[in-house]
Each structure stands twice: as C-alpha cells, then as structure tokens.
mmCIF file of C-alpha atoms in Angstrom:
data_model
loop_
_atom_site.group_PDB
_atom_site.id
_atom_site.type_symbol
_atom_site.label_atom_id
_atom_site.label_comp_id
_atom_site.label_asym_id
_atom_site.label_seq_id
_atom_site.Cartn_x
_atom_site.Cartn_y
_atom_site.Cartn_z
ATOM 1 C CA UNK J 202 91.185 115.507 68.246
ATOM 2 C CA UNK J 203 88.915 117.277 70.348
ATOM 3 C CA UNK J 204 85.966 116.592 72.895
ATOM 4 C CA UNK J 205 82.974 116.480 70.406
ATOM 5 C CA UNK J 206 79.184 116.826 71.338
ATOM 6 C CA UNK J 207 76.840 113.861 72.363
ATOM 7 C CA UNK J 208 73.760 113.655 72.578
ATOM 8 C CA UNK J 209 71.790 109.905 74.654
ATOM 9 C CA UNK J 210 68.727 107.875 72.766
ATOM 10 C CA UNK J 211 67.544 106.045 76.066
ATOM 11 C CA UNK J 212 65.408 103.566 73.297
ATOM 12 C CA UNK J 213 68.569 102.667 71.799
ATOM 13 C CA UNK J 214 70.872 103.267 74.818
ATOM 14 C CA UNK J 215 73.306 104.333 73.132
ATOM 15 C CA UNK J 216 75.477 108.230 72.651
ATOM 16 C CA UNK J 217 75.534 109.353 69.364
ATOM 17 C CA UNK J 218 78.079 111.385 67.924
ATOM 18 C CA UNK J 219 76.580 114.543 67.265
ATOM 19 C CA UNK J 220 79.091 116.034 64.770
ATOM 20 C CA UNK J 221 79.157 112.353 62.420
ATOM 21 C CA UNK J 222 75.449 111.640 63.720
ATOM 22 C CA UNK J 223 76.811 108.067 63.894
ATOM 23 C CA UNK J 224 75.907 105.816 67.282
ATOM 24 C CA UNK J 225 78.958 105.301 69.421
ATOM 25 C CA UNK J 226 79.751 101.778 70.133
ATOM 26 C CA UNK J 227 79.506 100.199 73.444
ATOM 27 C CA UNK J 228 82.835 99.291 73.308
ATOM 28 C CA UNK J 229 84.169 102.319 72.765
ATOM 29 C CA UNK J 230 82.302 103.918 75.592
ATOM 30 C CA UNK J 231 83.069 101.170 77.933
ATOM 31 C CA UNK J 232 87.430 101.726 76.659
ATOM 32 C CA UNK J 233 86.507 105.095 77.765
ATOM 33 C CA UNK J 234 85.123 103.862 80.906
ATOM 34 C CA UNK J 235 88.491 102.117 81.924
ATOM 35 C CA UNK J 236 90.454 104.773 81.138
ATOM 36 C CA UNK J 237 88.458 106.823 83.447
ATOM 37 C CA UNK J 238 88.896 104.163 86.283
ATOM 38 C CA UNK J 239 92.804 103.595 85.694
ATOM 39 C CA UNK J 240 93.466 107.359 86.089
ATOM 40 C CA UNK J 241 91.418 107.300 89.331
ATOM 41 C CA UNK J 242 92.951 104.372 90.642
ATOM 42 C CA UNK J 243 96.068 106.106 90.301
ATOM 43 C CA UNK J 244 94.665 108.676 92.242
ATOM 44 C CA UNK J 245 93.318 106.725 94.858
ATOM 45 C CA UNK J 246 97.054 104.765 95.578
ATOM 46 C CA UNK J 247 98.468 108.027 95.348
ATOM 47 C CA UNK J 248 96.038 108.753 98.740
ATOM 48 C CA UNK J 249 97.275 105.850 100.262
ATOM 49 C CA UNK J 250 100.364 106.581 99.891
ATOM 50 C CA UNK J 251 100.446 109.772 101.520
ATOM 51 C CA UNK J 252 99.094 108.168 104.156
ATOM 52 C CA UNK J 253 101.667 105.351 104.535
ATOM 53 C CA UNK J 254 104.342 108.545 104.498
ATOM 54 C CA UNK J 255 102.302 109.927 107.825
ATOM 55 C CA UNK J 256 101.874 112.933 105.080
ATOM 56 C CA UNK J 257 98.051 113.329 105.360
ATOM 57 C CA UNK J 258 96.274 111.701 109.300
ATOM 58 C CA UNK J 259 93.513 108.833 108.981
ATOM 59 C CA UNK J 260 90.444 111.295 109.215
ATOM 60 C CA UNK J 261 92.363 113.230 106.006
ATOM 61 C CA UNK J 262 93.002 109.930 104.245
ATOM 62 C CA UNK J 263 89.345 108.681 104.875
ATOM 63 C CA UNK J 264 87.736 111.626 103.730
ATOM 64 C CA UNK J 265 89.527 112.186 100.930
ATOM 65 C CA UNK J 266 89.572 108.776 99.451
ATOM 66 C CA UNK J 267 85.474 108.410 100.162
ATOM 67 C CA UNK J 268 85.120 111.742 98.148
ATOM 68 C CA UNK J 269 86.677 110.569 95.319
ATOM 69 C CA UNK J 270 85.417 107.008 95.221
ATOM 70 C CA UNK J 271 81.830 108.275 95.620
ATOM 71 C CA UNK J 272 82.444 110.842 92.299
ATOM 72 C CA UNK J 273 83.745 107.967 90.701
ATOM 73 C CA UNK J 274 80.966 105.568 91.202
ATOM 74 C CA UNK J 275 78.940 108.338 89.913
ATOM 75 C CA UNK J 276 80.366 109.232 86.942
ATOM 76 C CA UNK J 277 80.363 105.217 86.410
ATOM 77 C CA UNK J 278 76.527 105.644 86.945
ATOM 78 C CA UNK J 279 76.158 108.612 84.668
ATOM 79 C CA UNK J 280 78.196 106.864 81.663
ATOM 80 C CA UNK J 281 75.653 104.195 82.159
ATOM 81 C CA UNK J 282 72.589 106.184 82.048
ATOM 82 C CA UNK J 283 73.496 108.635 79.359
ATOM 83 C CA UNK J 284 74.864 110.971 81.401
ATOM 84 C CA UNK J 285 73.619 114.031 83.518
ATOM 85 C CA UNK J 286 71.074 115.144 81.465
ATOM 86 C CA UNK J 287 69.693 111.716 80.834
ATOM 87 C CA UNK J 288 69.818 110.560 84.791
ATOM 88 C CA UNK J 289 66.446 110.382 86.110
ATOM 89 C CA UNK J 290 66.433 110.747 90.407
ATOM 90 C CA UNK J 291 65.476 106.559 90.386
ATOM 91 C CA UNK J 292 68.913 106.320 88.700
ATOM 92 C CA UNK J 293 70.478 108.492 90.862
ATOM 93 C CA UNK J 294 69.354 106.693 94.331
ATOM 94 C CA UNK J 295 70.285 103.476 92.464
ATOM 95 C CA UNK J 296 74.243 104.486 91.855
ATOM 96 C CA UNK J 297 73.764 105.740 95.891
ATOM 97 C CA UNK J 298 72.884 102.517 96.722
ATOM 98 C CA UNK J 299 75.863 101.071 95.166
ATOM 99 C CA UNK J 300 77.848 103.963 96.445
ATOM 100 C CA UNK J 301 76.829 102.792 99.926
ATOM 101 C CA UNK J 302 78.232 99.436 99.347
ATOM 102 C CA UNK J 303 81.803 100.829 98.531
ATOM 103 C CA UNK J 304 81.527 103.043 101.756
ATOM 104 C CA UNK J 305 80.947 99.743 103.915
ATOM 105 C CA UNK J 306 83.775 97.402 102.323
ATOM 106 C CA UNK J 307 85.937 100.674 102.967
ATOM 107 C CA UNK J 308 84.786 100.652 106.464
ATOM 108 C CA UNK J 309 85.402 97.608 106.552
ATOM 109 C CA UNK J 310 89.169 98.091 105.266
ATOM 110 C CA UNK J 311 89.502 101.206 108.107
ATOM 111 C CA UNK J 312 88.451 98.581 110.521
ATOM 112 C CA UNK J 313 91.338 95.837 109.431
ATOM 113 C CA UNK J 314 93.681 99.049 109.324
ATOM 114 C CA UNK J 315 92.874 99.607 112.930
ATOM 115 C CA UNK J 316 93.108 96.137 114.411
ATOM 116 C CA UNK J 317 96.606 95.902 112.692
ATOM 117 C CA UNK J 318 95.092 93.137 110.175
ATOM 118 C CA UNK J 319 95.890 95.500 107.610
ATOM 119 C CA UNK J 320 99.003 97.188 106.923
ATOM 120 C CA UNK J 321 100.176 100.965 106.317
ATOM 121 C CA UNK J 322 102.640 99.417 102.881
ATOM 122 C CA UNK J 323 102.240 98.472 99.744
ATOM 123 C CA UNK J 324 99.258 96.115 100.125
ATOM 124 C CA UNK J 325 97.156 99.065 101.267
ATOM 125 C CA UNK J 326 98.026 101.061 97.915
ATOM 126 C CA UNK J 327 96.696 97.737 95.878
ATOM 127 C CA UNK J 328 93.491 97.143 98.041
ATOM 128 C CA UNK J 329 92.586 100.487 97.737
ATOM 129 C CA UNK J 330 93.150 100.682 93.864
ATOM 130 C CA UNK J 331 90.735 97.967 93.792
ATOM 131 C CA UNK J 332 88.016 100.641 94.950
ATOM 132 C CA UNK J 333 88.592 102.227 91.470
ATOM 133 C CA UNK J 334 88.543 98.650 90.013
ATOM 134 C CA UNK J 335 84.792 98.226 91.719
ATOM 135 C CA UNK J 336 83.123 101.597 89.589
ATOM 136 C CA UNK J 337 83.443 98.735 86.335
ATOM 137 C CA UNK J 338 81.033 96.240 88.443
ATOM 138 C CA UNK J 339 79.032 99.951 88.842
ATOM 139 C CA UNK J 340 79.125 101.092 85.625
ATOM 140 C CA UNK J 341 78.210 96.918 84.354
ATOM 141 C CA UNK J 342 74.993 97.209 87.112
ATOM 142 C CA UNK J 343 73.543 100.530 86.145
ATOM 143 C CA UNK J 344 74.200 99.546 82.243
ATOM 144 C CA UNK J 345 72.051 96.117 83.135
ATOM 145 C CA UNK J 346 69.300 97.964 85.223
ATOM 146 C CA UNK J 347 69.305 100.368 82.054
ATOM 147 C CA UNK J 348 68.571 97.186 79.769
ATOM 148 C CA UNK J 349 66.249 95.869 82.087
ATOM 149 C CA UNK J 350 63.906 98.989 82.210
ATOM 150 C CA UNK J 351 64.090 99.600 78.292
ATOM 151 C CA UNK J 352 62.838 96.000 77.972
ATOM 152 C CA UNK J 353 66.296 93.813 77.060
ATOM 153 C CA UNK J 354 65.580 90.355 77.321
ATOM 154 C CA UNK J 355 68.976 89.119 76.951
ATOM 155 C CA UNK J 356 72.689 89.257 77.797
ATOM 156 C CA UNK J 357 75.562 88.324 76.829
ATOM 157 C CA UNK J 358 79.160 88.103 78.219
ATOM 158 C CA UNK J 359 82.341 89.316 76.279
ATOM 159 C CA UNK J 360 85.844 89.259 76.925
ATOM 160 C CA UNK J 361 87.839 91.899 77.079
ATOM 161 C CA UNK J 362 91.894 92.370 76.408
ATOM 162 C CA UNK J 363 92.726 91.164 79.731
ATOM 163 C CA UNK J 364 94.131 87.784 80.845
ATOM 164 C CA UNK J 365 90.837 85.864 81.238
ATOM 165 C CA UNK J 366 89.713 83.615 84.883
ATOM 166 C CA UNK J 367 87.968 80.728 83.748
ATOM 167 C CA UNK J 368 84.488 81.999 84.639
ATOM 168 C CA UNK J 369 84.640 85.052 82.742
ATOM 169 C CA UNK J 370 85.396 82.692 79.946
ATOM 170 C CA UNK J 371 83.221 79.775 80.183
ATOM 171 C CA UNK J 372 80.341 82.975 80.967
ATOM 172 C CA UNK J 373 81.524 83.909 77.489
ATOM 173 C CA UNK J 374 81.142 80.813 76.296
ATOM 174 C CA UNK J 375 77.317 81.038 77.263
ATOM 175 C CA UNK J 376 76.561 83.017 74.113
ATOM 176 C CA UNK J 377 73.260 85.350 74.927
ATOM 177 C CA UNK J 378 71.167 83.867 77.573
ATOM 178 C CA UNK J 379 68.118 85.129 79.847
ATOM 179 C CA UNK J 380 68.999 88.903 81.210
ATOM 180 C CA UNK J 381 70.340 88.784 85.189
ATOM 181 C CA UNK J 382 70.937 84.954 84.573
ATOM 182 C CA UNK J 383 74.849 85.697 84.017
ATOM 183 C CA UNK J 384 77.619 86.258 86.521
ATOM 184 C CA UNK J 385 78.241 89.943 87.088
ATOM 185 C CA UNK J 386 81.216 91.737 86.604
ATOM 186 C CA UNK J 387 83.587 92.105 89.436
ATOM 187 C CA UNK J 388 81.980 89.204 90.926
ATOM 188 C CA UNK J 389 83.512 86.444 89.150
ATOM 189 C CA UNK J 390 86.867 84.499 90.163
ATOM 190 C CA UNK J 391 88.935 87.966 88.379
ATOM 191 C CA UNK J 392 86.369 90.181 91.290
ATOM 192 C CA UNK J 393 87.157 93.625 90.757
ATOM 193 C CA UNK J 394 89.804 93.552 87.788
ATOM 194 C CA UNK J 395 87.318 91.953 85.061
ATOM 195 C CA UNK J 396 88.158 93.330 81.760
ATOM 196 C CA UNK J 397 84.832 91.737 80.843
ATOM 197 C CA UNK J 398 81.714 93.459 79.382
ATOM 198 C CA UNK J 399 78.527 92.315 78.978
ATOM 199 C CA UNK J 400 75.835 93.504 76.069
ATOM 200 C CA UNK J 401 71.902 93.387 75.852
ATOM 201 C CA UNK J 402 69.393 92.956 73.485
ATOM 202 C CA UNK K 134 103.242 101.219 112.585
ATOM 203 C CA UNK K 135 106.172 102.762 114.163
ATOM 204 C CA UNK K 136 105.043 105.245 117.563
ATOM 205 C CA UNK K 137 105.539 108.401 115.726
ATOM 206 C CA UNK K 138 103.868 107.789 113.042
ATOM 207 C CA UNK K 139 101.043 106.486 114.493
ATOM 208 C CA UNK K 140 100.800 109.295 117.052
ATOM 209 C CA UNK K 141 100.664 111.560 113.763
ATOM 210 C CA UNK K 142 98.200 109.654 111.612
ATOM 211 C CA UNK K 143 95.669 110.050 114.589
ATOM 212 C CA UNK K 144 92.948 107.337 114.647
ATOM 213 C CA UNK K 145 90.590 106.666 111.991
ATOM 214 C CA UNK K 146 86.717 107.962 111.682
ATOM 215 C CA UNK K 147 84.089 105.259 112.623
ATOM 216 C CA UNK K 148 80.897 105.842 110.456
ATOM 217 C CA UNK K 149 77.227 104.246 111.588
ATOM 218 C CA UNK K 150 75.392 102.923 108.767
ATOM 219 C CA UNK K 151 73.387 105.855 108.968
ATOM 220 C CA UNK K 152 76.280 108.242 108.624
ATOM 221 C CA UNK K 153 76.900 105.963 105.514
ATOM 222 C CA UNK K 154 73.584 106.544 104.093
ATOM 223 C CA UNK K 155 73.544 110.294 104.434
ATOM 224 C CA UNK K 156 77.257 110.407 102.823
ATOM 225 C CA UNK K 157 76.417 108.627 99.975
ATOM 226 C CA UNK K 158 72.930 110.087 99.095
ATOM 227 C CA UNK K 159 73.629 112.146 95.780
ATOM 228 C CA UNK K 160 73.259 115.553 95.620
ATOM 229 C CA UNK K 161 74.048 118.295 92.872
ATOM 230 C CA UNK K 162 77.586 118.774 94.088
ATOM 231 C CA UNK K 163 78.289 115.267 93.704
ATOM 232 C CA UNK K 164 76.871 115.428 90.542
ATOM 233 C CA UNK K 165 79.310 118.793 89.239
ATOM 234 C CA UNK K 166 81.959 116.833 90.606
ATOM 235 C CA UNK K 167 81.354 113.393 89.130
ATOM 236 C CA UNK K 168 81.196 114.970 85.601
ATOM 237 C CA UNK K 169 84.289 117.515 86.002
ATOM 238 C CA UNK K 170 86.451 113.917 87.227
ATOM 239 C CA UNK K 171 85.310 112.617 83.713
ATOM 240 C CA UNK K 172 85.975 114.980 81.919
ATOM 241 C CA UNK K 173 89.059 115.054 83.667
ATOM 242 C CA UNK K 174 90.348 111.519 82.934
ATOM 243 C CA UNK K 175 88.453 110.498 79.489
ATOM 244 C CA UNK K 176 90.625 110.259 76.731
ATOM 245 C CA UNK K 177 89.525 112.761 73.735
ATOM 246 C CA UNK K 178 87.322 112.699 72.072
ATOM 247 C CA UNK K 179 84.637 112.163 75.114
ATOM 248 C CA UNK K 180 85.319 114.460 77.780
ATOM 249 C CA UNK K 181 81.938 116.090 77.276
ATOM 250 C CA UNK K 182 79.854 112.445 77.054
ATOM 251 C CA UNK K 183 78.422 113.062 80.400
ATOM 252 C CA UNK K 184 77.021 116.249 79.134
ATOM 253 C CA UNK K 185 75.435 114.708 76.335
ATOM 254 C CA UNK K 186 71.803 116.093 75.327
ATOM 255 C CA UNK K 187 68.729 114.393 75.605
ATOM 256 C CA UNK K 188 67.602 112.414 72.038
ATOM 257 C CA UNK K 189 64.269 112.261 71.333
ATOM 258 C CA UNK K 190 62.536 109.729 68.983
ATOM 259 C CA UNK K 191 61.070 111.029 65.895
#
C-alpha cells in the first residue's frame, strides 16, 4: 500500500481520504501518531547512547537531541491541526509554547546530568525516550485546543491497548463530561507513556 | 563518569529562558523538517497526512 492523498475539514476535524473520499478515524490517525513517536524515541535513546559511549560531547548530544524533539513536537502539532497546510500561525506559537516546556524539563535533565544526580547509563537512554513519550500529551493538547476553538463541548477519555493506571481508567469510566474538565494525557499516574486518547464532541 | 570520558564529553550548554524561547519559536525550517520526520516514521498509507489539502465546506 502506498502513501495516499489527504485532504483536512477543520468543521469536522477530521482527514479524509482523498482517493475513498471516506473520513479517517481518529483512531487510526492517533495509531499513526504512536508509531511516529516509537520510531523517534528510538532515535532519541540511540542519541543518548552515543553519548554514554563518549562518541558524540554534551554540546553535540544537546543539540542534537533538542533538534529532534522540537520536529517532533511539531509534527505532533501538525497531526493535530490538519497538518501544514491547515496550521494557522496561532497554532503554530501554541505547539512553541509546548515546545518550550520540553526544552526546560530537558534543561532540567542537563542540569541533574551535571551535578552527577543523573547518570551517563541506561537510565539516561529511558528518561530521554520519555521526551518522545511527551509529543502524545502534545499531540492530545493541540487536538483539545482544536475542539475547543471549533466549539466541542465535550470529552471523553478512552483507553488504549496499553496496560491501564487506575486514573486513566476510572477517567474512562467518566463517560463524556464538560471539555478541559478531564485529566490530560501524560499527566495522569501512567505520565508520559499513556496509551490513552481522548475524543470531542 | 570515568576522567577520560568526561574530559571528552566536554561540559554541557546552559540555556537562559530566553535562549529557550528563541530556540523553540517555529520557523519554516522547522516546519520542512517536522513534516519530512513524519513522513519518515508513519506507517503507509499516511506519510503524506501532514501535507493534506485544505477542505472546504460546500
């Protein structure tokens, strides 16, 4: 199978399928979404780990991993909001924002690194995997900002295929409530790996 | 961290909050580069989702 066209309906918020004309579902976009995210995270470990083999310095490793954790978080952003073509500049400085909040927990990671609170092993490779983890809690906020602006009034909480924390379930368990009232994803007990989802109407 | 290898890793960058906020303001690079990692690492068939076209209501 190969890459079809898609075109965005920003009333509907949803991609449709150009070549079927059919809408694509939510949860198909958001499987597509983690499969984008485990491939980076992959990536990003792979960083670390040339780091922890003295095979790339600090300033490299920094760099490097900041790059590809901001194009993440905006490609999150962009899946959210219908893509390039559909991202208007308000979306754009909203995924920054949120791109600014990665940059200062990874600062804040640098900074354990350097006062020895933080290790050069294998820990390092799974904190900084859960940087790729944290573009699903992007993708979730643009995707509720997105609902909020096209005049959702509700949301609802869904599991995914994922061994389940008890909030993400008993937020399941909710059924549809008021829009913004649930918790959001990647900030429940699970934090960055939620396999959750959460849909609007 | 052993002496070697720290002497080789160097020390880390320190970024102000303002160096933050410059870095992460989005600009059309970012956005070429964003898309190409997508298309990149989405499974078929949606590589070219974040080029999708603009619907309009009829």
């Amino acid at each position: 199978m190969s890459s079809v066209p898609f075109a965005y309906n920003a009333r509907a918020r949803r991609y449709r399928n150009i070549e079927t004309g059919r809408f694509v579902s939510v949860k198909v976009v958001r499987a597509a979404v983690d499969t984008v995210i485990g491939v980076e995270a992959v990536k990003l470990k792979a960083l670390a780990f040339k780091l922890n083999k003295g095979e790339i310095n600090f300033a490299e490793w920094q760099l490097q991993s900041m790059a590809q954790i901001k194009a993440l978080h905006v490609s999150m952003g962009l899946a959210a909001n219908g893509g390039l073509k559909n991202a208007t500049p308000s979306d754009l400085g909203y995924i920054g924002s949120l791109v600014k909040e990665q940059y200062k927990f990874f600062r804040n990671m640098v900074k354990d690194i350097r006062q020895g609170k933080q290790s050069l092993d294998g820990s390092l490779l799974a904190r900084v995997g859960l940087y790729a983890q944290a573009s699903r809690g992007t993708y979730e906020k643009a995707v509720e900002r997105a609902a909020k602006a096209a005049g959702a009034l509700e949301s609802k909480s869904e599991l995914g295929i994922a061994d389940h924390c008890a909030q993400c379930v008993s937020e399941a368990q909710r059924g549809w409530v008021a829009i913004g009232s649930l918790i959001p994803i990647g900030e429940r007990t699970c934090l960055q790996n939620c396999h959750c989802m959460i849909v609007y109407k | 961290v052993d002496k070697e290898l720290k002497a080789k890793l160097g020390e880390p960058l320190d970024f102000t909050d303002e160096e933050l906020d410059q870095m992460a303001e989005i600009n059309p690079s970012d956005l070429k580069v964003a898309v190409k990692l997508w298309e990149n690492a989405a499974p078929e068939p949606f590589k070219k989702l974040l080029e999708a076209t603009v619907e309009k209501d009829v």
